[in-house]
Amino acid sequence: MTSPRYTPLARSLPATVPFVGPETQERTRGAPFAARLGANENGFGPSPRAIQAMQAEAGDIWKYGDAQSHDLRNALATHHGVSADNIMVGEGIDGLLGYLVRLIVEPGDAVVTSDGAYPTFNYHVAGFGGVLHKVPYRDDREDPAALFAKAAETGAKLVYLANPDNPMGTWHSGESIVAAMDNLPSGCLLVLDEAYVECAPEGTAAPLEADDPRVIRMRTFSKVYGMAGARVGYAIAAPDLIAAFNKVRNHFGMNRTAQAGALAALQDGDWLTHVQGEIGAARDRIARIAQDNGLRALPSATNFVAIDCGGDGVFAKAVLDNLIAQGVFVRMPFVAPQNRCIRVSCGPADQLDVLAAALPRALEAARG
């Protein structure tokens, strides 16, 4: 009997999934969730123009998508005031992170991130044999100075920083990020994940030139644009780095309907403004629900809110488990002391009504 001859690296890796999806959890519990508030999806939905564009494209789904994502790339370039040579479209930020790590990281190479930050990045680094070095959060925020100092100490090839942050929802001004980059070591590339920047206050986006060779910025249509299921992300970086993606990417990874939907969503500024308003109102409502239960919501620049449950990670996990048992899907940070919180995605009023009814019971059960 024979078996596949896995690489030593593959044999060394655990079979991990960065996030267990809500559908998997629903199958495990044998019932659907009454409130889907855990994956930072946009429950207010995509632009009606995006839906219409995807429906119109469905009849041509027999065709492969444009391998260059030409129309979308050029529209994004216009939107950001850059060249199309500065834009790479891919299968969500997750897909682009995988390609980037494949381009940069060899077995044994150092990579720096925050302890408890976005685990999918760590998953890709481990998958290509990189060695992760982590720094703690500072006051529930990522610490750019510590990240860049660790990069200098370890000779890191990549350093990952999300602004605004997931899972805490905290943020830095874009100008402070740029100032901190003065200490980014030569030869180290900053991966600046700005997935939530459209939800954030003015001045959060880093004022960087697209041609700056020190940084690659990641954006997505999964959050404020409400198209998580379409898997559309994009990177903004210097042309040489963008061109390098063509060496490793899946050239037909972007399907036709996703490209059409993202293009229409980008052009619908009125819907973007509408959703930003809904997210702001939902953040306020989640904060009130927390306060009504004697808890504190952390200020958020994202489409979710971290709620400090007032105890440790064990207590927060008990609250989370009780919410899930009541049909409320939420998540929580993985690492102390941030794991004292649960993380609640913004959603429509009826779903937040479910949370408001379930949270007191979950707290009572956890305390009992």
XYZ file of C-alpha atoms in Angstrom:
368
model
C 0.000 0.000 0.000
C 1.278 3.476 -0.885
C 0.419 6.930 0.357
C 1.234 10.446 -0.825
C 4.821 11.476 -0.157
C 4.160 14.660 1.787
C 6.930 17.164 2.258
C 8.602 17.238 5.675
C 7.045 20.654 6.224
C 3.540 19.402 5.436
C 4.046 16.408 7.718
C 5.043 18.751 10.538
C 1.938 20.932 10.294
C -1.209 20.379 12.365
C -4.511 20.160 10.508
C -5.760 23.554 11.648
C -8.535 25.869 10.517
C -8.039 29.524 11.527
C -11.770 30.045 12.065
C -14.527 27.452 12.462
C -17.315 28.761 10.253
C -20.848 29.359 11.474
C -22.252 26.710 9.146
C -19.941 24.124 10.711
C -21.107 25.193 14.156
C -24.742 25.024 13.075
C -24.276 21.468 11.877
C -22.608 20.567 15.166
C -25.363 22.072 17.278
C -28.096 20.752 14.986
C -29.853 24.081 14.595
C -29.349 27.392 12.770
C -28.240 30.526 14.585
C -30.928 33.090 15.344
C -28.335 35.875 15.213
C -25.224 35.637 13.013
C -22.933 38.137 14.707
C -19.542 36.453 14.774
C -17.797 36.583 11.398
C -17.703 40.374 10.882
C -19.870 40.020 7.821
C -22.006 42.958 6.737
C -25.538 41.934 7.618
C -26.885 45.071 5.963
C -26.059 43.517 2.615
C -24.339 44.592 -0.592
C -25.371 47.393 -2.883
C -28.542 46.554 -4.863
C -26.529 47.585 -7.915
C -23.949 44.922 -7.066
C -26.652 42.273 -6.774
C -28.116 43.346 -10.099
C -24.695 43.244 -11.762
C -23.996 39.741 -10.449
C -27.402 38.512 -11.574
C -26.818 39.956 -15.030
C -23.478 38.162 -15.235
C -24.869 34.783 -14.168
C -25.833 33.793 -17.698
C -22.188 34.056 -18.752
C -20.864 32.006 -15.857
C -19.774 29.383 -18.380
C -16.886 31.747 -19.191
C -13.795 32.055 -17.049
C -13.401 35.380 -15.347
C -11.025 37.983 -16.753
C -7.624 36.737 -15.573
C -6.418 40.339 -15.205
C -9.539 41.679 -13.433
C -8.926 44.563 -15.836
C -12.079 46.620 -15.336
C -12.051 46.269 -11.566
C -8.330 47.013 -11.254
C -8.655 50.143 -13.342
C -11.712 51.307 -11.426
C -9.862 50.768 -8.140
C -6.885 52.676 -9.504
C -9.124 55.603 -10.372
C -10.843 55.385 -6.975
C -7.511 55.633 -5.149
C -5.793 57.997 -7.578
C -3.054 55.521 -8.456
C -1.976 53.477 -11.468
C -3.512 50.120 -12.281
C 0.058 48.825 -11.946
C -0.299 49.514 -8.210
C -3.335 47.228 -7.830
C -3.648 43.448 -7.530
C -7.075 41.846 -7.168
C -7.356 38.475 -5.474
C -9.564 36.021 -3.647
C -10.081 38.121 -0.565
C -7.309 39.415 1.657
C -6.787 35.826 2.812
C -5.889 34.725 -0.702
C -3.587 37.675 -1.247
C -1.824 37.040 2.065
C -1.179 33.470 0.950
C 0.355 34.618 -2.322
C 2.451 37.261 -0.574
C 3.866 34.812 1.948
C 4.628 32.379 -0.866
C 6.580 35.137 -2.638
C 8.574 36.266 0.386
C 8.906 33.549 3.008
C 11.159 30.494 2.869
C 11.526 27.875 5.624
C 13.196 29.458 8.624
C 12.534 33.084 7.640
C 11.441 35.384 10.452
C 8.031 37.068 10.353
C 6.615 39.410 13.000
C 3.020 39.877 14.136
C 1.069 40.685 17.277
C 0.187 37.903 19.702
C -3.525 37.328 19.177
C -3.791 39.181 15.842
C -5.426 37.821 12.682
C -4.671 34.070 12.719
C -5.054 33.463 8.990
C -1.825 35.356 8.369
C -0.077 33.069 10.871
C -1.599 30.064 9.101
C 0.000 31.076 5.801
C 3.373 31.779 7.412
C 3.386 28.360 9.072
C 2.342 26.743 5.793
C 5.460 28.051 4.056
C 7.804 27.303 6.935
C 8.237 30.807 8.313
C 9.070 31.407 11.967
C 6.617 33.704 13.735
C 7.828 36.198 16.321
C 5.099 37.929 18.308
C 4.765 41.055 20.419
C 1.920 41.764 22.854
C -0.821 44.296 22.368
C -0.458 47.530 24.313
C -3.657 48.881 25.878
C -5.701 46.607 23.582
C -4.070 48.130 20.499
C -1.414 46.829 18.178
C 1.972 48.330 19.015
C 3.742 49.506 15.827
C 6.908 50.543 17.660
C 7.239 47.120 19.285
C 6.450 45.338 16.022
C 9.127 47.215 14.099
C 11.658 46.796 16.913
C 11.037 43.039 16.900
C 11.437 43.020 13.118
C 14.843 44.683 13.493
C 15.832 42.236 16.247
C 14.881 39.123 14.264
C 15.765 40.240 10.732
C 12.134 39.699 9.722
C 11.155 39.737 6.058
C 7.506 40.609 6.810
C 5.737 42.395 9.636
C 1.933 42.291 9.859
C -0.120 45.162 11.254
C -3.893 45.591 11.020
C -5.262 49.122 11.303
C -8.060 49.129 12.426
C -7.386 45.967 14.365
C -9.164 42.641 14.404
C -10.147 41.314 16.990
C -10.195 44.426 19.214
C -11.591 47.071 16.860
C -9.008 49.610 18.053
C -7.031 51.853 15.715
C -4.158 54.271 15.201
C -4.134 57.392 13.083
C -2.640 56.859 9.665
C -0.070 59.561 10.318
C 1.189 57.756 13.429
C 1.638 54.568 11.406
C 3.679 56.451 8.810
C 5.796 58.079 11.521
C 6.473 54.714 13.150
C 7.641 53.369 9.778
C 10.804 55.450 10.170
C 11.964 52.549 12.355
C 10.907 49.783 9.960
C 14.177 47.982 9.204
C 15.583 47.933 5.695
C 14.514 44.849 3.754
C 11.396 44.279 5.856
C 8.016 44.658 4.156
C 5.089 46.020 6.163
C 1.829 44.173 5.476
C -0.721 46.830 6.408
C -4.154 45.216 6.615
C -6.787 47.933 6.179
C -9.795 45.628 5.813
C -11.941 47.801 8.076
C -10.677 51.247 7.126
C -13.950 52.299 5.444
C -15.610 51.890 8.858
C -13.036 54.048 10.627
C -12.782 57.770 11.423
C -11.260 60.170 8.927
C -7.476 60.021 9.071
C -7.202 56.306 9.883
C -5.949 55.319 6.426
C -2.180 55.660 6.223
C -1.196 58.580 3.924
C 1.361 56.584 1.943
C 2.354 56.767 -1.693
C 1.284 53.684 -3.630
C 4.859 53.340 -4.931
C 6.367 53.198 -1.427
C 8.440 49.972 -1.522
C 8.252 49.503 2.250
C 4.581 48.574 2.410
C 1.754 46.600 0.841
C -1.752 47.628 1.853
C -4.661 45.186 1.851
C -8.292 46.140 1.262
C -11.472 44.097 0.833
C -15.056 44.039 -0.416
C -15.997 41.607 2.379
C -16.729 44.166 5.101
C -18.349 47.515 4.434
C -19.248 46.497 0.856
C -21.098 43.395 2.116
C -19.623 40.864 -0.321
C -17.813 38.367 1.935
C -19.168 35.404 -0.029
C -17.824 36.768 -3.315
C -14.207 36.723 -2.055
C -12.841 39.949 -3.526
C -9.824 41.658 -2.012
C -7.099 43.845 -3.421
C -3.605 45.021 -2.638
C -2.025 48.434 -3.192
C 1.758 48.398 -3.570
C 4.712 49.359 -5.743
C 4.469 48.041 -9.330
C 7.392 45.610 -8.994
C 5.752 43.854 -6.041
C 2.342 43.835 -7.717
C 3.866 42.299 -10.866
C 5.523 39.585 -8.766
C 2.091 38.243 -7.774
C 1.688 37.070 -11.373
C 4.425 34.491 -10.713
C 2.417 32.598 -8.107
C -1.253 33.587 -8.148
C -4.166 31.576 -9.478
C -4.778 33.571 -12.646
C -8.394 32.431 -12.939
C -9.160 32.587 -9.237
C -11.521 35.550 -9.572
C -14.907 34.514 -10.929
C -16.909 36.688 -13.313
C -19.825 37.446 -11.023
C -17.546 38.550 -8.186
C -15.668 40.943 -10.454
C -18.912 42.427 -11.788
C -20.402 42.787 -8.319
C -17.333 44.447 -6.858
C -17.156 46.909 -9.744
C -20.798 47.906 -9.256
C -20.365 48.147 -5.476
C -17.363 50.442 -5.867
C -19.416 52.766 -8.037
C -22.343 53.004 -5.607
C -21.178 55.645 -3.157
C -24.685 56.259 -1.822
C -24.993 52.665 -0.616
C -21.557 52.848 0.986
C -22.644 55.929 2.936
C -25.877 54.181 3.941
C -24.036 51.131 5.263
C -21.503 53.247 7.135
C -24.427 54.882 8.915
C -25.973 51.510 9.756
C -22.664 50.252 11.137
C -22.275 53.343 13.299
C -25.786 52.923 14.703
C -25.196 49.221 15.355
C -21.940 49.933 17.189
C -23.805 52.352 19.438
C -26.549 49.785 20.061
C -24.051 47.056 20.958
C -22.341 49.445 23.373
C -25.706 50.182 25.034
C -26.476 46.463 25.322
C -23.124 45.964 27.013
C -23.703 48.891 29.375
C -27.193 47.663 30.242
C -25.540 44.466 31.464
C -22.822 46.167 33.471
C -20.150 45.547 30.831
C -17.870 47.865 28.868
C -17.625 48.057 25.094
C -14.261 49.049 23.675
C -14.320 51.985 21.231
C -14.408 50.536 17.716
C -13.405 51.717 14.246
C -14.670 48.519 12.603
C -17.945 46.729 11.883
C -17.761 44.894 15.207
C -17.428 45.711 18.886
C -15.290 43.996 21.511
C -17.139 43.741 24.829
C -15.085 43.437 27.998
C -16.861 40.774 30.048
C -15.122 41.899 33.232
C -13.309 38.668 33.997
C -10.708 36.428 32.436
C -10.694 34.297 29.311
C -12.413 31.402 31.065
C -15.324 33.608 32.040
C -15.588 35.181 28.585
C -15.578 31.705 27.008
C -18.426 30.678 29.305
C -20.401 33.740 28.189
C -19.667 32.938 24.546
C -20.661 29.275 24.945
C -23.948 30.263 26.549
C -24.689 32.740 23.782
C -24.029 30.064 21.173
C -26.288 27.656 23.057
C -29.021 30.298 22.739
C -28.441 30.609 19.007
C -26.271 33.736 19.012
C -23.085 33.305 16.975
C -20.240 35.457 18.300
C -16.484 35.003 18.622
C -13.742 36.063 21.011
C -10.023 36.891 20.944
C -7.663 33.961 21.458
C -4.921 35.437 23.656
C -4.872 36.988 27.141
C -5.631 39.643 28.218
C -7.718 40.391 25.107
C -9.591 37.107 25.601
C -11.491 38.688 28.486
C -13.701 40.055 25.684
C -16.278 38.694 23.294
C -16.465 40.148 19.786
C -19.867 41.050 18.352
C -20.347 41.931 14.696
C -22.631 44.786 13.735
C -25.947 43.579 12.372
C -29.562 44.543 11.731
C -31.773 45.585 14.625
C -33.678 42.298 14.810
C -30.448 40.348 15.314
C -29.261 42.783 17.976
C -32.635 42.302 19.682
C -31.777 38.602 19.963
C -28.392 39.487 21.469
C -29.996 41.894 23.949
C -32.335 39.159 25.177
C -29.668 36.433 25.312
C -26.765 38.295 26.949
C -28.277 38.624 30.452
C -29.008 34.907 30.516
C -25.525 34.090 29.256
C -23.934 36.239 31.960
C -26.107 34.681 34.643
C -25.182 31.171 33.511
C -21.481 32.037 33.335
C -21.538 33.534 36.833
C -23.469 30.587 38.189
